[in-house]
Amino acid sequence: MTDGFSRREWLAAVGAATTGAAAGCASQSGPPVDADVDRGGADSGSGGSTEQTIPPGVAQFRGSLERWGYFPDETVPDAVEEAWRIPEVNTGEHRAAKASAVPHPDGGVLLPGDTGDLLWITADGDVRWRGETDADGRGIHGTPAVADGRAYIGAYDGVLYAFALDSGELEWSTDLGDAIGSSPLYYGGELYVSVEFYDPEGRLFAVDAETGDVTWEEPEHRPTDHPHSSPAISLDAGRMVCGSNDGYLYCWSFPDLEFQWRFATDPPSENNGEIKGPIATYDGAAFFGSWDFNVYRVDLETGEEDWHYETGNLSMTGPAIDPERDVVYMGSHDYHLYALDASTGEVEWRFRTGAPLTGCATVAGDRVLTGSKDSTLYALEADSGEEVWRVDHDGWVTSAPRVVDGDVYYAERAPDPDDGNTDGGGYKLVSAE
């Protein structure tokens, strides 16, 4: 367990503080932040609202509670070569973004696949163990959260699983609904995850990471309509947000989890404004893309739009945030990766690939990594969008790349499952210099 407060511990502390205030003591004014969490980023002087939060001993999708996909201490090589390829990580035809890798504390990475397996792959490319779920068909599309000696992952059977990091043995599983396509968010000993139901409805849950017991479930079945989106937290704003296929961004206070507001996208007639990708929180706002062709910045306190930028097609990727440059990187089905000024929404640069972008970009040091359905992984200069290198594949590159000690890990979708070509692999690239 981390040294931070859980939601329940915070609520108890607030209750005690309020009682003390009535007797002349000072009350606590907001949710506490772990004293030893990594708060990497540029400090704007406004309560740390432009810093990310990485709880100690935790690795998860996009790195932080805010889901930035920002790794300032990592370096992307000037040239790369393939160190290894693990076959048949992804074998299905589902077109959504594939799962991403996260570091294993004993080296290498954990990488899920749409086969329904979670793999621990060593730095040398050996598969140390496979954690099997009961999901068939679409398997796993979310990315695990790693903490407390376990890997936590949801699957398309609607079950949240906890696997032992050392052995891959199943420690517990909790049936939450009909499908989980999102990535769980770990903080203070609890997991926050959006779950799909066939009605169609959805629901956000909090689950005890030690036992698998449900500690909270959204009483009004929010978010509705098959939420694929992964939630994000802003400790500074005291907010948690999650998107959904119904075209709304939903917001709760955090950690007490009282519903605050929902923000509606503005879909053109041929789309319904679906919010498929993960949300990022930064500088008091939520950033996300929508099927209404727009990228949005929405104020976390009020739920009001700060700005939107219209791309040439739908956007189902999640944002990557660079606080040093104050830039948000977003992909679109119009084949472009956009670098947008986070404060104004103005375009800093755009980079064109050969097909739609579905997976999230990653910022590592001074470079941005992004995959495309043109079967290519690109490395770009963060300041200019100039291409540094590209690596071509047989399958679509839709998992978010993860850089660990200068090495690049990611996965591809199977090239053409309809033709029996089901070999979508997992990769490690290393410096070619």
GROMACS .gro file of C-alpha atoms in nm:
model
  433
    1MET     CA    1   0.000   0.000   0.000
    2THR     CA    2   0.113   0.361  -0.055
    3ASP     CA    3   0.155   0.610   0.226
    4GLY     CA    4  -0.128   0.824   0.085
    5PHE     CA    5  -0.482   0.857   0.214
    6SER     CA    6  -0.754   0.643   0.064
    7ARG     CA    7  -1.088   0.801  -0.017
    8ARG     CA    8  -1.242   0.648   0.296
    9GLU     CA    9  -0.951   0.763   0.516
   10TRP     CA   10  -0.981   1.114   0.379
   11LEU     CA   11  -1.354   1.127   0.448
   12ALA     CA   12  -1.290   1.011   0.804
   13ALA     CA   13  -1.018   1.274   0.844
   14VAL     CA   14  -1.248   1.548   0.717
   15GLY     CA   15  -1.514   1.439   0.963
   16ALA     CA   16  -1.268   1.453   1.250
   17ALA     CA   17  -1.134   1.788   1.137
   18THR     CA   18  -1.483   1.934   1.112
   19THR     CA   19  -1.558   1.821   1.468
   20GLY     CA   20  -1.233   1.974   1.582
   21ALA     CA   21  -1.312   2.302   1.409
   22ALA     CA   22  -1.630   2.334   1.609
   23ALA     CA   23  -1.414   2.323   1.922
   24GLY     CA   24  -1.183   2.596   1.795
   25CYS     CA   25  -0.941   2.386   1.583
   26ALA     CA   26  -0.852   2.455   1.217
   27SER     CA   27  -1.032   2.230   0.972
   28GLN     CA   28  -0.878   2.063   0.668
   29SER     CA   29  -0.949   2.264   0.353
   30GLY     CA   30  -0.903   2.008   0.076
   31PRO     CA   31  -0.797   1.659  -0.022
   32PRO     CA   32  -0.447   1.574   0.101
   33VAL     CA   33  -0.161   1.496  -0.132
   34ASP     CA   34   0.095   1.230  -0.043
   35ALA     CA   35   0.404   1.398   0.098
   36ASP     CA   36   0.632   1.172  -0.105
   37VAL     CA   37   0.450   1.149  -0.437
   38ASP     CA   38   0.632   1.250  -0.750
   39ARG     CA   39   0.488   1.585  -0.857
   40GLY     CA   40   0.676   1.618  -1.185
   41GLY     CA   41   0.594   1.911  -1.411
   42ALA     CA   42   0.606   2.287  -1.430
   43ASP     CA   43   0.468   2.465  -1.121
   44SER     CA   44   0.244   2.754  -1.218
   45GLY     CA   45   0.225   2.880  -0.861
   46SER     CA   46  -0.148   2.803  -0.847
   47GLY     CA   47  -0.153   2.510  -0.607
   48GLY     CA   48   0.052   2.280  -0.827
   49SER     CA   49  -0.220   2.271  -1.095
   50THR     CA   50   0.036   2.206  -1.368
   51GLU     CA   51   0.210   1.917  -1.195
   52GLN     CA   52   0.140   1.547  -1.234
   53THR     CA   53   0.100   1.304  -0.946
   54ILE     CA   54   0.273   0.965  -0.949
   55PRO     CA   55   0.209   0.778  -0.622
   56PRO     CA   56   0.521   0.596  -0.497
   57GLY     CA   57   0.558   0.239  -0.616
   58VAL     CA   58   0.277   0.273  -0.871
   59ALA     CA   59   0.292   0.230  -1.250
   60GLN     CA   60  -0.020   0.272  -1.460
   61PHE     CA   61  -0.170   0.390  -1.789
   62ARG     CA   62  -0.032   0.731  -1.892
   63GLY     CA   63   0.190   0.733  -1.583
   64SER     CA   64   0.004   0.966  -1.348
   65LEU     CA   65  -0.331   1.025  -1.183
   66GLU     CA   66  -0.380   1.304  -1.435
   67ARG     CA   67  -0.315   1.066  -1.730
   68TRP     CA   68  -0.060   1.288  -1.904
   69GLY     CA   69   0.152   1.032  -2.084
   70TYR     CA   70   0.447   1.255  -1.993
   71PHE     CA   71   0.789   1.113  -1.898
   72PRO     CA   72   1.033   1.405  -1.876
   73ASP     CA   73   1.327   1.200  -1.749
   74GLU     CA   74   1.315   0.950  -2.037
   75THR     CA   75   1.506   0.986  -2.363
   76VAL     CA   76   1.399   0.865  -2.707
   77PRO     CA   77   1.701   0.750  -2.913
   78ASP     CA   78   1.802   0.929  -3.233
   79ALA     CA   79   1.776   0.597  -3.419
   80VAL     CA   80   1.627   0.262  -3.317
   81GLU     CA   81   1.632  -0.105  -3.402
   82GLU     CA   82   1.410  -0.393  -3.298
   83ALA     CA   83   1.536  -0.581  -2.992
   84TRP     CA   84   1.254  -0.837  -2.987
   85ARG     CA   85   0.902  -0.912  -3.098
   86ILE     CA   86   0.654  -1.127  -2.903
   87PRO     CA   87   0.407  -1.288  -3.147
   88GLU     CA   88   0.027  -1.305  -3.113
   89VAL     CA   89  -0.022  -1.052  -2.839
   90ASN     CA   90  -0.324  -0.918  -3.028
   91THR     CA   91  -0.517  -1.149  -3.261
   92GLY     CA   92  -0.866  -0.995  -3.285
   93GLU     CA   93  -1.038  -0.769  -3.534
   94HIS     CA   94  -1.177  -0.509  -3.292
   95ARG     CA   95  -1.069  -0.166  -3.415
   96ALA     CA   96  -1.034   0.013  -3.080
   97ALA     CA   97  -0.691   0.108  -2.947
   98LYS     CA   98  -0.493  -0.184  -2.807
   99ALA     CA   99  -0.351  -0.207  -2.456
  100SER     CA  100  -0.020  -0.050  -2.359
  101ALA     CA  101   0.281  -0.169  -2.162
  102VAL     CA  102   0.369  -0.065  -1.807
  103PRO     CA  103   0.699  -0.133  -1.629
  104HIS     CA  104   0.730  -0.437  -1.403
  105PRO     CA  105   0.919  -0.349  -1.080
  106ASP     CA  106   1.160  -0.641  -1.139
  107GLY     CA  107   1.240  -0.538  -1.496
  108GLY     CA  108   1.076  -0.561  -1.833
  109VAL     CA  109   0.709  -0.479  -1.883
  110LEU     CA  110   0.358  -0.606  -1.836
  111LEU     CA  111   0.170  -0.615  -2.165
  112PRO     CA  112  -0.194  -0.724  -2.208
  113GLY     CA  113  -0.347  -0.849  -2.531
  114ASP     CA  114  -0.687  -0.898  -2.688
  115THR     CA  115  -0.631  -1.271  -2.641
  116GLY     CA  116  -0.729  -1.207  -2.278
  117ASP     CA  117  -0.378  -1.273  -2.145
  118LEU     CA  118  -0.156  -1.043  -1.939
  119LEU     CA  119   0.214  -1.108  -2.006
  120TRP     CA  120   0.519  -1.026  -1.798
  121ILE     CA  121   0.794  -0.989  -2.058
  122THR     CA  122   1.150  -0.948  -1.933
  123ALA     CA  123   1.388  -0.690  -2.076
  124ASP     CA  124   1.545  -0.975  -2.278
  125GLY     CA  125   1.212  -1.071  -2.435
  126ASP     CA  126   1.133  -1.382  -2.227
  127VAL     CA  127   0.770  -1.431  -2.128
  128ARG     CA  128   0.805  -1.498  -1.756
  129TRP     CA  129   0.435  -1.565  -1.696
  130ARG     CA  130   0.088  -1.529  -1.850
  131GLY     CA  131  -0.208  -1.422  -1.639
  132GLU     CA  132  -0.522  -1.563  -1.801
  133THR     CA  133  -0.866  -1.404  -1.784
  134ASP     CA  134  -1.198  -1.558  -1.883
  135ALA     CA  135  -1.251  -1.296  -2.153
  136ASP     CA  136  -1.293  -1.423  -2.506
  137GLY     CA  137  -1.354  -1.226  -2.821
  138ARG     CA  138  -1.216  -0.881  -2.743
  139GLY     CA  139  -1.005  -0.990  -2.445
  140ILE     CA  140  -0.817  -0.700  -2.280
  141HIS     CA  141  -0.796  -0.348  -2.421
  142GLY     CA  142  -0.715  -0.156  -2.104
  143THR     CA  143  -0.373  -0.117  -1.946
  144PRO     CA  144  -0.292  -0.252  -1.598
  145ALA     CA  145  -0.225  -0.056  -1.283
  146VAL     CA  146   0.073  -0.193  -1.088
  147ALA     CA  147   0.096  -0.150  -0.710
  148ASP     CA  148   0.112  -0.347  -0.385
  149GLY     CA  149   0.280  -0.646  -0.554
  150ARG     CA  150  -0.010  -0.691  -0.795
  151ALA     CA  151  -0.116  -0.605  -1.148
  152TYR     CA  152  -0.479  -0.492  -1.174
  153ILE     CA  153  -0.657  -0.523  -1.508
  154GLY     CA  154  -1.012  -0.527  -1.642
  155ALA     CA  155  -1.130  -0.738  -1.935
  156TYR     CA  156  -1.421  -0.765  -2.175
  157ASP     CA  157  -1.586  -1.026  -1.954
  158GLY     CA  158  -1.668  -0.741  -1.713
  159VAL     CA  159  -1.428  -0.869  -1.446
  160LEU     CA  160  -1.152  -0.678  -1.266
  161TYR     CA  161  -0.853  -0.906  -1.196
  162ALA     CA  162  -0.557  -0.886  -0.955
  163PHE     CA  163  -0.250  -1.094  -1.050
  164ALA     CA  164   0.055  -1.144  -0.829
  165LEU     CA  165   0.352  -0.966  -0.985
  166ASP     CA  166   0.604  -1.235  -0.895
  167SER     CA  167   0.411  -1.539  -1.020
  168GLY     CA  168   0.112  -1.427  -1.230
  169GLU     CA  169  -0.120  -1.617  -0.997
  170LEU     CA  170  -0.472  -1.481  -0.964
  171GLU     CA  171  -0.520  -1.327  -0.618
  172TRP     CA  172  -0.877  -1.205  -0.664
  173SER     CA  173  -1.134  -1.122  -0.929
  174THR     CA  174  -1.448  -0.910  -0.902
  175ASP     CA  175  -1.733  -0.921  -1.151
  176LEU     CA  176  -1.841  -0.560  -1.204
  177GLY     CA  177  -2.055  -0.566  -1.519
  178ASP     CA  178  -2.069  -0.680  -1.879
  179ALA     CA  179  -1.738  -0.543  -2.016
  180ILE     CA  180  -1.437  -0.337  -1.910
  181GLY     CA  181  -1.251  -0.165  -2.192
  182SER     CA  182  -1.099   0.108  -1.976
  183SER     CA  183  -0.781   0.119  -1.768
  184PRO     CA  184  -0.812   0.117  -1.387
  185LEU     CA  185  -0.674   0.416  -1.198
  186TYR     CA  186  -0.494   0.339  -0.869
  187TYR     CA  187  -0.472   0.583  -0.579
  188GLY     CA  188  -0.456   0.537  -0.201
  189GLY     CA  189  -0.528   0.163  -0.205
  190GLU     CA  190  -0.833   0.190  -0.429
  191LEU     CA  191  -0.898   0.131  -0.798
  192TYR     CA  192  -1.132   0.354  -1.000
  193VAL     CA  193  -1.269   0.201  -1.318
  194SER     CA  194  -1.551   0.263  -1.567
  195VAL     CA  195  -1.760  -0.041  -1.659
  196GLU     CA  196  -1.996  -0.116  -1.948
  197PHE     CA  197  -2.341  -0.276  -1.939
  198TYR     CA  198  -2.547  -0.403  -2.230
  199ASP     CA  199  -2.862  -0.200  -2.149
  200PRO     CA  200  -2.681   0.026  -2.257
  201GLU     CA  201  -2.571   0.175  -1.930
  202GLY     CA  202  -2.245   0.221  -1.751
  203ARG     CA  203  -2.112   0.279  -1.406
  204LEU     CA  204  -1.802   0.404  -1.228
  205PHE     CA  205  -1.672   0.189  -0.944
  206ALA     CA  206  -1.419   0.216  -0.664
  207VAL     CA  207  -1.267  -0.118  -0.562
  208ASP     CA  208  -1.045  -0.204  -0.266
  209ALA     CA  209  -0.709  -0.305  -0.416
  210GLU     CA  210  -0.627  -0.545  -0.133
  211THR     CA  211  -0.952  -0.746  -0.131
  212GLY     CA  212  -1.137  -0.671  -0.454
  213ASP     CA  213  -1.440  -0.551  -0.258
  214VAL     CA  214  -1.649  -0.273  -0.412
  215THR     CA  215  -1.622   0.034  -0.187
  216TRP     CA  216  -1.834   0.270  -0.401
  217GLU     CA  217  -2.050   0.256  -0.710
  218GLU     CA  218  -2.207   0.550  -0.888
  219PRO     CA  219  -2.568   0.547  -0.765
  220GLU     CA  220  -2.722   0.683  -1.087
  221HIS     CA  221  -2.537   0.451  -1.327
  222ARG     CA  222  -2.309   0.724  -1.459
  223PRO     CA  223  -2.145   0.739  -1.706
  224THR     CA  224  -2.407   0.585  -1.935
  225ASP     CA  225  -2.385   0.413  -2.274
  226HIS     CA  226  -2.083   0.181  -2.279
  227PRO     CA  227  -1.801   0.396  -2.132
  228HIS     CA  228  -1.465   0.300  -2.284
  229SER     CA  229  -1.304   0.614  -2.145
  230SER     CA  230  -1.057   0.584  -1.856
  231PRO     CA  231  -1.104   0.821  -1.559
  232ALA     CA  232  -0.852   1.083  -1.449
  233ILE     CA  233  -0.808   1.265  -1.117
  234SER     CA  234  -0.698   1.617  -1.033
  235LEU     CA  235  -0.602   1.635  -0.667
  236ASP     CA  236  -0.553   2.011  -0.694
  237ALA     CA  237  -0.905   2.071  -0.823
  238GLY     CA  238  -1.057   1.794  -0.613
  239ARG     CA  239  -1.217   1.637  -0.919
  240MET     CA  240  -1.244   1.304  -1.103
  241VAL     CA  241  -1.367   1.295  -1.464
  242CYS     CA  242  -1.462   1.029  -1.715
  243GLY     CA  243  -1.612   1.036  -2.065
  244SER     CA  244  -1.861   0.809  -2.236
  245ASN     CA  245  -2.017   0.703  -2.563
  246ASP     CA  246  -2.321   0.918  -2.485
  247GLY     CA  247  -2.117   1.229  -2.570
  248TYR     CA  248  -2.086   1.362  -2.214
  249LEU     CA  249  -1.791   1.428  -1.987
  250TYR     CA  250  -1.889   1.344  -1.627
  251CYS     CA  251  -1.736   1.500  -1.317
  252TRP     CA  252  -1.733   1.404  -0.949
  253SER     CA  253  -1.574   1.574  -0.650
  254PHE     CA  254  -1.274   1.379  -0.522
  255PRO     CA  255  -1.228   1.196  -0.298
  256ASP     CA  256  -1.585   1.214  -0.163
  257LEU     CA  257  -1.726   1.125  -0.509
  258GLU     CA  258  -2.031   1.348  -0.519
  259PHE     CA  259  -2.156   1.410  -0.872
  260GLN     CA  260  -2.090   1.769  -0.985
  261TRP     CA  261  -2.173   1.821  -1.351
  262ARG     CA  262  -2.172   1.678  -1.702
  263PHE     CA  263  -2.050   1.854  -2.015
  264ALA     CA  264  -2.214   1.788  -2.351
  265THR     CA  265  -2.016   1.778  -2.674
  266ASP     CA  266  -2.170   1.941  -2.981
  267PRO     CA  267  -2.204   1.663  -3.238
  268PRO     CA  268  -2.272   1.721  -3.606
  269SER     CA  269  -2.571   1.529  -3.738
  270GLU     CA  270  -2.369   1.229  -3.862
  271ASN     CA  271  -2.201   1.166  -3.524
  272ASN     CA  272  -2.314   1.149  -3.162
  273GLY     CA  273  -2.016   1.312  -2.994
  274GLU     CA  274  -1.880   0.993  -2.837
  275ILE     CA  275  -1.586   1.035  -2.598
  276LYS     CA  276  -1.392   0.711  -2.647
  277GLY     CA  277  -1.044   0.796  -2.525
  278PRO     CA  278  -0.899   0.862  -2.179
  279ILE     CA  279  -0.926   1.206  -2.024
  280ALA     CA  280  -0.631   1.415  -1.903
  281THR     CA  281  -0.652   1.679  -1.628
  282TYR     CA  282  -0.413   1.975  -1.633
  283ASP     CA  283  -0.411   2.338  -1.520
  284GLY     CA  284  -0.759   2.318  -1.368
  285ALA     CA  285  -0.914   2.168  -1.680
  286ALA     CA  286  -1.005   1.842  -1.852
  287PHE     CA  287  -0.871   1.770  -2.202
  288PHE     CA  288  -1.023   1.514  -2.440
  289GLY     CA  289  -1.126   1.440  -2.796
  290SER     CA  290  -1.469   1.356  -2.932
  291TRP     CA  291  -1.637   1.197  -3.231
  292ASP     CA  292  -1.790   1.540  -3.302
  293PHE     CA  293  -1.451   1.624  -3.463
  294ASN     CA  294  -1.339   1.847  -3.173
  295VAL     CA  295  -1.070   1.856  -2.906
  296TYR     CA  296  -1.192   2.023  -2.586
  297ARG     CA  297  -1.064   2.202  -2.280
  298VAL     CA  298  -1.331   2.212  -2.005
  299ASP     CA  299  -1.302   2.387  -1.667
  300LEU     CA  300  -1.298   2.131  -1.385
  301GLU     CA  301  -1.468   2.359  -1.133
  302THR     CA  302  -1.760   2.478  -1.345
  303GLY     CA  303  -1.793   2.228  -1.630
  304GLU     CA  304  -1.783   2.517  -1.879
  305GLU     CA  305  -1.592   2.500  -2.206
  306ASP     CA  306  -1.266   2.697  -2.217
  307TRP     CA  307  -1.202   2.625  -2.584
  308HIS     CA  308  -1.243   2.367  -2.857
  309TYR     CA  309  -1.042   2.296  -3.168
  310GLU     CA  310  -1.209   2.139  -3.470
  311THR     CA  311  -1.008   1.872  -3.652
  312GLY     CA  312  -1.094   1.726  -3.990
  313ASN     CA  313  -1.247   1.408  -3.851
  314LEU     CA  314  -1.338   1.233  -3.526
  315SER     CA  315  -1.089   1.209  -3.241
  316MET     CA  316  -1.081   0.896  -3.024
  317THR     CA  317  -0.728   0.924  -2.887
  318GLY     CA  318  -0.635   1.051  -2.542
  319PRO     CA  319  -0.426   1.363  -2.483
  320ALA     CA  320  -0.057   1.376  -2.403
  321ILE     CA  321   0.033   1.679  -2.191
  322ASP     CA  322   0.370   1.858  -2.187
  323PRO     CA  323   0.369   2.114  -1.903
  324GLU     CA  324   0.710   2.260  -1.991
  325ARG     CA  325   0.578   2.362  -2.332
  326ASP     CA  326   0.215   2.406  -2.218
  327VAL     CA  327   0.110   2.185  -2.509
  328VAL     CA  328  -0.148   1.910  -2.552
  329TYR     CA  329  -0.081   1.649  -2.824
  330MET     CA  330  -0.392   1.493  -2.980
  331GLY     CA  331  -0.447   1.259  -3.273
  332SER     CA  332  -0.740   1.250  -3.512
  333HIS     CA  333  -0.893   1.028  -3.778
  334ASP     CA  334  -0.796   1.306  -4.021
  335TYR     CA  335  -0.448   1.141  -4.018
  336HIS     CA  336  -0.285   1.419  -3.812
  337LEU     CA  337  -0.120   1.454  -3.474
  338TYR     CA  338  -0.182   1.806  -3.343
  339ALA     CA  339   0.024   2.009  -3.098
  340LEU     CA  340  -0.220   2.256  -2.941
  341ASP     CA  341  -0.146   2.539  -2.702
  342ALA     CA  342  -0.306   2.414  -2.380
  343SER     CA  343  -0.413   2.765  -2.275
  344THR     CA  344  -0.567   2.885  -2.603
  345GLY     CA  345  -0.622   2.581  -2.827
  346GLU     CA  346  -0.414   2.737  -3.105
  347VAL     CA  347  -0.217   2.500  -3.330
  348GLU     CA  348   0.157   2.495  -3.265
  349TRP     CA  349   0.218   2.235  -3.537
  350ARG     CA  350   0.058   1.934  -3.701
  351PHE     CA  351   0.210   1.615  -3.839
  352ARG     CA  352   0.042   1.403  -4.106
  353THR     CA  353   0.059   1.023  -4.104
  354GLY     CA  354  -0.083   0.789  -4.366
  355ALA     CA  355  -0.401   0.683  -4.182
  356PRO     CA  356  -0.617   0.763  -3.876
  357LEU     CA  357  -0.462   0.788  -3.530
  358THR     CA  358  -0.641   0.588  -3.259
  359GLY     CA  359  -0.387   0.533  -2.979
  360CYS     CA  360  -0.250   0.799  -2.746
  361ALA     CA  361   0.075   0.984  -2.808
  362THR     CA  362   0.354   0.977  -2.548
  363VAL     CA  363   0.590   1.259  -2.450
  364ALA     CA  364   0.936   1.141  -2.346
  365GLY     CA  365   1.194   1.411  -2.289
  366ASP     CA  366   1.206   1.636  -2.596
  367ARG     CA  367   1.025   1.394  -2.826
  368VAL     CA  368   0.676   1.267  -2.898
  369LEU     CA  369   0.594   0.910  -2.999
  370THR     CA  370   0.275   0.822  -3.182
  371GLY     CA  371   0.143   0.524  -3.374
  372SER     CA  372  -0.098   0.521  -3.666
  373LYS     CA  373  -0.326   0.286  -3.853
  374ASP     CA  374  -0.079   0.325  -4.140
  375SER     CA  375   0.115   0.053  -3.949
  376THR     CA  376   0.391   0.292  -3.844
  377LEU     CA  377   0.537   0.417  -3.517
  378TYR     CA  378   0.673   0.773  -3.540
  379ALA     CA  379   0.917   0.969  -3.326
  380LEU     CA  380   0.883   1.348  -3.357
  381GLU     CA  381   1.053   1.652  -3.211
  382ALA     CA  382   0.821   1.793  -2.945
  383ASP     CA  383   0.895   2.156  -3.032
  384SER     CA  384   0.848   2.138  -3.408
  385GLY     CA  385   0.681   1.810  -3.507
  386GLU     CA  386   0.980   1.727  -3.726
  387GLU     CA  387   1.013   1.354  -3.786
  388VAL     CA  388   1.313   1.189  -3.617
  389TRP     CA  389   1.248   0.830  -3.728
  390ARG     CA  390   0.972   0.586  -3.818
  391VAL     CA  391   0.935   0.208  -3.786
  392ASP     CA  392   0.700   0.019  -4.017
  393HIS     CA  393   0.492  -0.285  -3.919
  394ASP     CA  394   0.240  -0.526  -4.066
  395GLY     CA  395  -0.036  -0.438  -3.817
  396TRP     CA  396  -0.185  -0.109  -3.700
  397VAL     CA  397   0.008   0.066  -3.423
  398THR     CA  398  -0.267   0.176  -3.184
  399SER     CA  399  -0.123   0.110  -2.837
  400ALA     CA  400   0.034   0.406  -2.658
  401PRO     CA  401   0.416   0.367  -2.661
  402ARG     CA  402   0.590   0.349  -2.323
  403VAL     CA  403   0.956   0.446  -2.281
  404VAL     CA  404   1.147   0.269  -2.004
  405ASP     CA  405   1.520   0.344  -1.955
  406GLY     CA  406   1.544   0.470  -2.312
  407ASP     CA  407   1.379   0.162  -2.465
  408VAL     CA  408   1.040   0.181  -2.641
  409TYR     CA  409   0.766  -0.077  -2.572
  410TYR     CA  410   0.434  -0.104  -2.759
  411ALA     CA  411   0.204  -0.341  -2.948
  412GLU     CA  412   0.033  -0.366  -3.286
  413ARG     CA  413  -0.311  -0.486  -3.390
  414ALA     CA  414  -0.325  -0.805  -3.595
  415PRO     CA  415  -0.273  -0.710  -3.962
  416ASP     CA  416  -0.590  -0.866  -4.110
  417PRO     CA  417  -0.774  -1.111  -3.887
  418ASP     CA  418  -1.047  -1.156  -4.150
  419ASP     CA  419  -0.788  -1.319  -4.377
  420GLY     CA  420  -0.653  -1.539  -4.100
  421ASN     CA  421  -0.348  -1.319  -4.033
  422THR     CA  422  -0.376  -1.290  -3.656
  423ASP     CA  423  -0.018  -1.222  -3.556
  424GLY     CA  424  -0.025  -0.881  -3.386
  425GLY     CA  425   0.298  -0.856  -3.188
  426GLY     CA  426   0.448  -0.677  -2.891
  427TYR     CA  427   0.774  -0.489  -2.949
  428LYS     CA  428   1.082  -0.350  -2.783
  429LEU     CA  429   1.298  -0.095  -2.970
  430VAL     CA  430   1.646   0.003  -2.853
  431SER     CA  431   1.902   0.257  -2.963
  432ALA     CA  432   2.071   0.171  -3.294
  433GLU     CA  433   2.373   0.387  -3.223
   0.00000   0.00000   0.00000
